[in-house]
PDB file of C-alpha atoms and ligand atoms in Angstrom:
ATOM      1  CA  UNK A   1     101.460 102.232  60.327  1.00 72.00           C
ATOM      2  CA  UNK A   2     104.051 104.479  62.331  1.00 84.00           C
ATOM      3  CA  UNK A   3     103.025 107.716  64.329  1.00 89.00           C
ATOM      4  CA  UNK A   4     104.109 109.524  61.274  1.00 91.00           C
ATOM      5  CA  UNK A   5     101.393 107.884  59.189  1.00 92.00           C
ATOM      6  CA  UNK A   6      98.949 108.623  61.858  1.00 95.00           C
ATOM      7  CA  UNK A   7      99.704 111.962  61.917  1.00 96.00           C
ATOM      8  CA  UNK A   8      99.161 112.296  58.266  1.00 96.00           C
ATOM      9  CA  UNK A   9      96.078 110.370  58.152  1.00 96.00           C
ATOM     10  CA  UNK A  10      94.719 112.796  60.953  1.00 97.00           C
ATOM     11  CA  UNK A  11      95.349 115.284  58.505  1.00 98.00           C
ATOM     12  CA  UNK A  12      93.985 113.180  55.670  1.00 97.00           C
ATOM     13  CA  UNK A  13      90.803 113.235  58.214  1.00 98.00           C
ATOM     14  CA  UNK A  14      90.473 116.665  58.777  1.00 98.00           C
ATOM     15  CA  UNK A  15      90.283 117.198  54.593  1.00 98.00           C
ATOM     16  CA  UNK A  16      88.188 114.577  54.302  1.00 97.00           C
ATOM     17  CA  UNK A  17      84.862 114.883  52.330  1.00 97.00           C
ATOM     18  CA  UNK A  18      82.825 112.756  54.986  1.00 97.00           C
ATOM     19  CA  UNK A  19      79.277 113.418  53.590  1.00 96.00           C
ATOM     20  CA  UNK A  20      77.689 109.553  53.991  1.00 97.00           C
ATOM     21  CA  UNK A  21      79.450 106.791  54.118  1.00 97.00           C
ATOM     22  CA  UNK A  22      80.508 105.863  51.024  1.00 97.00           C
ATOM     23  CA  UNK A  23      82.442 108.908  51.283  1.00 97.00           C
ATOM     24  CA  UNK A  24      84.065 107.398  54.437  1.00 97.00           C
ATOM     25  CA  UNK A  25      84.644 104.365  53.073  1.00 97.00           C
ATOM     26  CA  UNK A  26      86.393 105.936  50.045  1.00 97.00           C
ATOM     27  CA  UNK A  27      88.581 108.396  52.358  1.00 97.00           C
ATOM     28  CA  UNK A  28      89.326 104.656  54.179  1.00 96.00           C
ATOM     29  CA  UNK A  29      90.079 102.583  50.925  1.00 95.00           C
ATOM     30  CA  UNK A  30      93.758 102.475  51.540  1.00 93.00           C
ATOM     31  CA  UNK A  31      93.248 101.137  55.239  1.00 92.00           C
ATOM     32  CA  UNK A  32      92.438  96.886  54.919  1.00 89.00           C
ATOM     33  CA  UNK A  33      89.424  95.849  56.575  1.00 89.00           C
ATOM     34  CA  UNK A  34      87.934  99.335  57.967  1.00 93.00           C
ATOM     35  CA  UNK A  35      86.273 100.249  54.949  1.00 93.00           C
ATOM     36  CA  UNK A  36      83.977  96.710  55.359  1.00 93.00           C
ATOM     37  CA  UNK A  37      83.711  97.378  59.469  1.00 93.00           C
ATOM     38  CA  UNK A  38      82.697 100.995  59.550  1.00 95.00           C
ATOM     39  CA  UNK A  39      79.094 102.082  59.727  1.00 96.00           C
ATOM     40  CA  UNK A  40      76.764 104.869  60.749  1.00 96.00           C
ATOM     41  CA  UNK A  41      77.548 105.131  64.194  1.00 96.00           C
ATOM     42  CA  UNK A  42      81.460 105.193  63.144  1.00 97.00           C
ATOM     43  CA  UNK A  43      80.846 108.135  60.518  1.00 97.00           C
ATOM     44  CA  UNK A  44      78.988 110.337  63.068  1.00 97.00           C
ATOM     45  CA  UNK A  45      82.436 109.805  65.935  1.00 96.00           C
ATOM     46  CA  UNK A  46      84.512 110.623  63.052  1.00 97.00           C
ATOM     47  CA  UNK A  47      82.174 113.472  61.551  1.00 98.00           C
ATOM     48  CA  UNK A  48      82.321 114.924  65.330  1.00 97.00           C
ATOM     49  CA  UNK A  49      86.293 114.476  65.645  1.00 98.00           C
ATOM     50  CA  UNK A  50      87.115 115.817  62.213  1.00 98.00           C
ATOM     51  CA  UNK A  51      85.121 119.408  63.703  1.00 98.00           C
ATOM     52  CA  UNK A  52      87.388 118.600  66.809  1.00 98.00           C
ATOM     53  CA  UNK A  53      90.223 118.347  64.666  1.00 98.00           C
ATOM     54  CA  UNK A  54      89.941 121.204  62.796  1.00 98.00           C
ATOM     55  CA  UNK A  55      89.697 123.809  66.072  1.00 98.00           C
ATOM     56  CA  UNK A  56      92.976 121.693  66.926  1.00 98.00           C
ATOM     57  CA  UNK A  57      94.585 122.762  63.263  1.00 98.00           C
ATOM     58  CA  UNK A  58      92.968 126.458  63.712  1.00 98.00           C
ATOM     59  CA  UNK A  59      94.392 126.473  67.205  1.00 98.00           C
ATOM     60  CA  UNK A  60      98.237 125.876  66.245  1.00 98.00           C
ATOM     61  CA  UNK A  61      97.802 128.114  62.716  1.00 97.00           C
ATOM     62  CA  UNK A  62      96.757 131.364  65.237  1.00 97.00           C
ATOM     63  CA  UNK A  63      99.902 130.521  66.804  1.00 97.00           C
ATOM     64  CA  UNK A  64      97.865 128.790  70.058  1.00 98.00           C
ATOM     65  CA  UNK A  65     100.073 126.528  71.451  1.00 97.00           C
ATOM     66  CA  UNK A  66      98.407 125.760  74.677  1.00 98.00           C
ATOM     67  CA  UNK A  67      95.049 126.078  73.349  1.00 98.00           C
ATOM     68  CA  UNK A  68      96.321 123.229  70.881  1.00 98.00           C
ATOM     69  CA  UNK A  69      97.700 120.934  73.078  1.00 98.00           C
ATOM     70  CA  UNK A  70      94.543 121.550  75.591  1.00 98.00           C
ATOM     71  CA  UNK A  71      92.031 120.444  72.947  1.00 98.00           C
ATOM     72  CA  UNK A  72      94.059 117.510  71.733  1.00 97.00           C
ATOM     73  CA  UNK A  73      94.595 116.667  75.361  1.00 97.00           C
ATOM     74  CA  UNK A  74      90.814 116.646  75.778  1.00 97.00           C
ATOM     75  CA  UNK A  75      90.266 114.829  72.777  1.00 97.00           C
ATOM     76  CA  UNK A  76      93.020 112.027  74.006  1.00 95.00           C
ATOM     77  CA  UNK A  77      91.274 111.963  77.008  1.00 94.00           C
ATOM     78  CA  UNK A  78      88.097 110.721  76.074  1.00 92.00           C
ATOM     79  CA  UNK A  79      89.351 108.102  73.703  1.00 91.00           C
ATOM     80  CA  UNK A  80      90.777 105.029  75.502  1.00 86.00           C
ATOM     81  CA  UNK A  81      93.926 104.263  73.606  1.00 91.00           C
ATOM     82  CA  UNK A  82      95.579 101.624  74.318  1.00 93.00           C
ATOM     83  CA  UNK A  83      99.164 100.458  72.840  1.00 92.00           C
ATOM     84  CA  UNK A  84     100.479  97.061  71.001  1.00 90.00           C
ATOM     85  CA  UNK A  85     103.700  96.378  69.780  1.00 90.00           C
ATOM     86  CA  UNK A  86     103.466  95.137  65.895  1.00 87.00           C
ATOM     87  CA  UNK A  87     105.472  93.517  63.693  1.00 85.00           C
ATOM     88  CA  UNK A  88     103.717  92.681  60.822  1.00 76.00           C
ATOM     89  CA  UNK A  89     105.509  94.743  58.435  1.00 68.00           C
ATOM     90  CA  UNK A  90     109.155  92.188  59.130  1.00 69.00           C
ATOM     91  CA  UNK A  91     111.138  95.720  59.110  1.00 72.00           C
ATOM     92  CA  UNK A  92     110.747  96.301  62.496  1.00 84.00           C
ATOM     93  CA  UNK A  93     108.680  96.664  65.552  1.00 88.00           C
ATOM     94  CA  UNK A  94     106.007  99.547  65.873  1.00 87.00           C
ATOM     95  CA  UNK A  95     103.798 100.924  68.186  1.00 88.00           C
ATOM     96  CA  UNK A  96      99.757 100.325  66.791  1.00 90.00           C
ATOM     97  CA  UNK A  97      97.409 102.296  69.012  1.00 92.00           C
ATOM     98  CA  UNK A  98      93.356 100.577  69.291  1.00 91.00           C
ATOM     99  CA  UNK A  99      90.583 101.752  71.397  1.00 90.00           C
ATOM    100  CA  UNK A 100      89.523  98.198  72.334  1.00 87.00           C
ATOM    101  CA  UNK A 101      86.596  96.982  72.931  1.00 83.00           C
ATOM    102  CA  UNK A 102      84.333  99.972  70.877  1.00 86.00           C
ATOM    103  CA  UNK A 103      83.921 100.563  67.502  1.00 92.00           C
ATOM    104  CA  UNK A 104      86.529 101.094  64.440  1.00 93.00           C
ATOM    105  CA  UNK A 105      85.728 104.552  64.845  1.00 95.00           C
ATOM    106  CA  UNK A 106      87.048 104.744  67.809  1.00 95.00           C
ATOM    107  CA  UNK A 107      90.363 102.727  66.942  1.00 95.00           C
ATOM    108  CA  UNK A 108      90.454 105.333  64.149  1.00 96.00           C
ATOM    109  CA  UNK A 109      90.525 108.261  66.643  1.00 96.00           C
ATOM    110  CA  UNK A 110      92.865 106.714  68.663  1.00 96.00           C
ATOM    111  CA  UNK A 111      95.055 106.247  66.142  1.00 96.00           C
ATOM    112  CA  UNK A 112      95.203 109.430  64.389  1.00 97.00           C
ATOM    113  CA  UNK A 113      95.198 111.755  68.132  1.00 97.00           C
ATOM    114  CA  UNK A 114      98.493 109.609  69.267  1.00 96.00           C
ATOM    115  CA  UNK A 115     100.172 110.521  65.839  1.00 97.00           C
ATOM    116  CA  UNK A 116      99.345 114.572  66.077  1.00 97.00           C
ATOM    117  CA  UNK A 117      99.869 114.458  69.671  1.00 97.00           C
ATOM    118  CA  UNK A 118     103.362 112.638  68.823  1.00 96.00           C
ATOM    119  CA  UNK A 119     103.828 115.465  65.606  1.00 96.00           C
ATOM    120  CA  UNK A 120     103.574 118.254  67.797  1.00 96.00           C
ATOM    121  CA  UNK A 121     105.230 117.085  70.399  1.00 96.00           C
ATOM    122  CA  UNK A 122     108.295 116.048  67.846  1.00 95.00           C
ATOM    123  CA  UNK A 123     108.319 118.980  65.456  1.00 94.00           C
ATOM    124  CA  UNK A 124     106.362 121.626  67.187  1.00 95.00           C
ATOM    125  CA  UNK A 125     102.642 122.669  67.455  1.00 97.00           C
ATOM    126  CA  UNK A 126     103.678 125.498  64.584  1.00 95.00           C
ATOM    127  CA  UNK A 127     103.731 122.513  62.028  1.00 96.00           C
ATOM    128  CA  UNK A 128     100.359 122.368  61.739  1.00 97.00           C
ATOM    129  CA  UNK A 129      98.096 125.003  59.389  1.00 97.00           C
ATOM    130  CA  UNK A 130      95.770 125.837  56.915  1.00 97.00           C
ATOM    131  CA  UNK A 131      96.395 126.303  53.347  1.00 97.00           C
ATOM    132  CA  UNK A 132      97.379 130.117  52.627  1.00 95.00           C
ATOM    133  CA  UNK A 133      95.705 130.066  48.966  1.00 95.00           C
ATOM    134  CA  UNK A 134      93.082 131.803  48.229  1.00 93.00           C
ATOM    135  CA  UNK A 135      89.792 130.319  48.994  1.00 94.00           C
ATOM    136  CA  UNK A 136      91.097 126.964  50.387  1.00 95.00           C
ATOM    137  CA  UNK A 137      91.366 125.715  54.263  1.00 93.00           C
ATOM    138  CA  UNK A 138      93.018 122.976  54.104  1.00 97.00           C
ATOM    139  CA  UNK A 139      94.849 121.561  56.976  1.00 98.00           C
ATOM    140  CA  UNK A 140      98.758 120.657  56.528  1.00 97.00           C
ATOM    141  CA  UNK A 141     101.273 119.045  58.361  1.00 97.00           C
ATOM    142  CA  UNK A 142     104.441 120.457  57.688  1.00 96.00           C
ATOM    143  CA  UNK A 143     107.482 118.343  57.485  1.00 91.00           C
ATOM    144  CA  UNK A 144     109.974 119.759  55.357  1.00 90.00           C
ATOM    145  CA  UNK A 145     113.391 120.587  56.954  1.00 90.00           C
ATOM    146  CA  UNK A 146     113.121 124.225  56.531  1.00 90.00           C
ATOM    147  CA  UNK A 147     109.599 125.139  58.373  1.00 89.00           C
ATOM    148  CA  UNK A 148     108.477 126.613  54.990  1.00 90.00           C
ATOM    149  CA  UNK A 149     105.224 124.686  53.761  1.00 92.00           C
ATOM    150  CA  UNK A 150     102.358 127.170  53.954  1.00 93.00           C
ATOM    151  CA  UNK A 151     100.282 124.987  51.389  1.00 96.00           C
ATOM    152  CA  UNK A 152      98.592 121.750  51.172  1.00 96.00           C
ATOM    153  CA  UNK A 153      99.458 120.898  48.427  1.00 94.00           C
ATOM    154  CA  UNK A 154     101.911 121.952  45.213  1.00 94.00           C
ATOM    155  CA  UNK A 155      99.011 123.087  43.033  1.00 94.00           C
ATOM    156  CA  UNK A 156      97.784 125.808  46.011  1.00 96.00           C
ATOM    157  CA  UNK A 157     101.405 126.748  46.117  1.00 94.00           C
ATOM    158  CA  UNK A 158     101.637 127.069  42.699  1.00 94.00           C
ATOM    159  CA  UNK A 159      98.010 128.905  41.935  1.00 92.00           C
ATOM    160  CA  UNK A 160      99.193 131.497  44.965  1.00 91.00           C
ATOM    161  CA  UNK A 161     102.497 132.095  43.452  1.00 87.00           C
ATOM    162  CA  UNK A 162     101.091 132.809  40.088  1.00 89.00           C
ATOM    163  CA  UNK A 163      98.359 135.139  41.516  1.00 86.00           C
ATOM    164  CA  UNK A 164     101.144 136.388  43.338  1.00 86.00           C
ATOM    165  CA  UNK A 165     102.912 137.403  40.111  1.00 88.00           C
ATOM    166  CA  UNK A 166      99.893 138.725  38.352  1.00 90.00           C
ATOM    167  CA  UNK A 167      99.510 141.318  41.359  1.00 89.00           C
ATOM    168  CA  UNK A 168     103.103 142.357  40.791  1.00 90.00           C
ATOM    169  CA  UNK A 169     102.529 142.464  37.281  1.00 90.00           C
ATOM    170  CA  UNK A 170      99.675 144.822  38.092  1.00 90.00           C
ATOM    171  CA  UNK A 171     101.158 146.580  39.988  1.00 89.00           C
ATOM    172  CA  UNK A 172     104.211 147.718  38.023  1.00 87.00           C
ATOM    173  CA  UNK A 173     101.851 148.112  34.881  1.00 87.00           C
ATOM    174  CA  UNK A 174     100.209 150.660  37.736  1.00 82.00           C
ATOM    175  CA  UNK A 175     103.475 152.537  38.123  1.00 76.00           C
ATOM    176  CA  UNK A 176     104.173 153.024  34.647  1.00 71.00           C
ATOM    177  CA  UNK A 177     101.003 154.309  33.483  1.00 61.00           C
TER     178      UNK A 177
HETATM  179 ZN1   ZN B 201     101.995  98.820  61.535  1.00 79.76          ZN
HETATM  180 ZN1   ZN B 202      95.142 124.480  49.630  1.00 79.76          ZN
END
């Protein structure tokens, strides 16, 4: 994992349906050997960070730059992260953030605050939002070149732009009546 894919998976955390933990363990599937070490204690720290998180995404979509870097500061502060070189991808070496010592829920949260703190720090606190379509508040992290993604995903870009057309198409039928 790079800071990059920390970042996302804070993301991936904030979207996360985290209802018991089988649902954890699902949203975790991808990451070897949490899904067998996580347990109660572990969903209710990340239960209580994704909330955290999400006044951190709300934060930077209002346009709240020191209010977002205040609560992730908080956040970073009570979460003892603690750095380790890594090589066991053979591409290169990488930075792996742990909170050693607690539980995996912990190493989680350390984990995915270093790679926001590093995305905003990198790219800006205005890369981070929520989803613009209708009835969805999903968070995003925005990384293409231009600044533009105002979506989480293609099919809320998509559904917007075609509800987007319909009220045009409204509209003009509107006009010429
Ligand atoms: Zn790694
Ligand atoms: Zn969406």
């Amino acid at each position: 994992m790079d800071f990059a894919a920390y970042a996302d998976a804070g993301v991936a955390l904030v979207n996360a349906p985290l209802g018991d933990l089988a649902a954890l363990r699902r949203h975790l599937r991808d990451r070897p050997g949490y899904p067998e070490r996580i347990g109660e204690r572990d969903l209710a720290t990340l239960r209580a960070l994704q909330r955290r998180l999400r006044e951190v995404v709300q934060a930077a979509d209002a346009g709240d730059e020191p209010g977002t870097v205040a609560r992730l500061n908080s956040l970073l502060q009570r979460t003892a992260v603690s750095p380790r070189i890594s090589g066991h991808d053979a591409s290169s070496w990488h930075l792996h953030v742990t909170a050693p010592g607690t539980a995996v829920g912990n190493d989680i949260a350390a984990e995915v605050l270093m790679g926001l703190a590093v995305a905003v720090i990198d790219q800006g606190v205005d890369r981070l939002g929520l989803c613009r379509a209708e009835g969805c508040e999903l968070a995003y992290l925005d990384t293409s070149p231009n600044r533009s993604r105002r979506y989480c995903s293609q099919r809320c870009a998509s559904r917007s732009n075609v509800a987007a057309f319909r009220a045009r198409a409204r509209a003009r039928a509107g006009e010429q009546a």
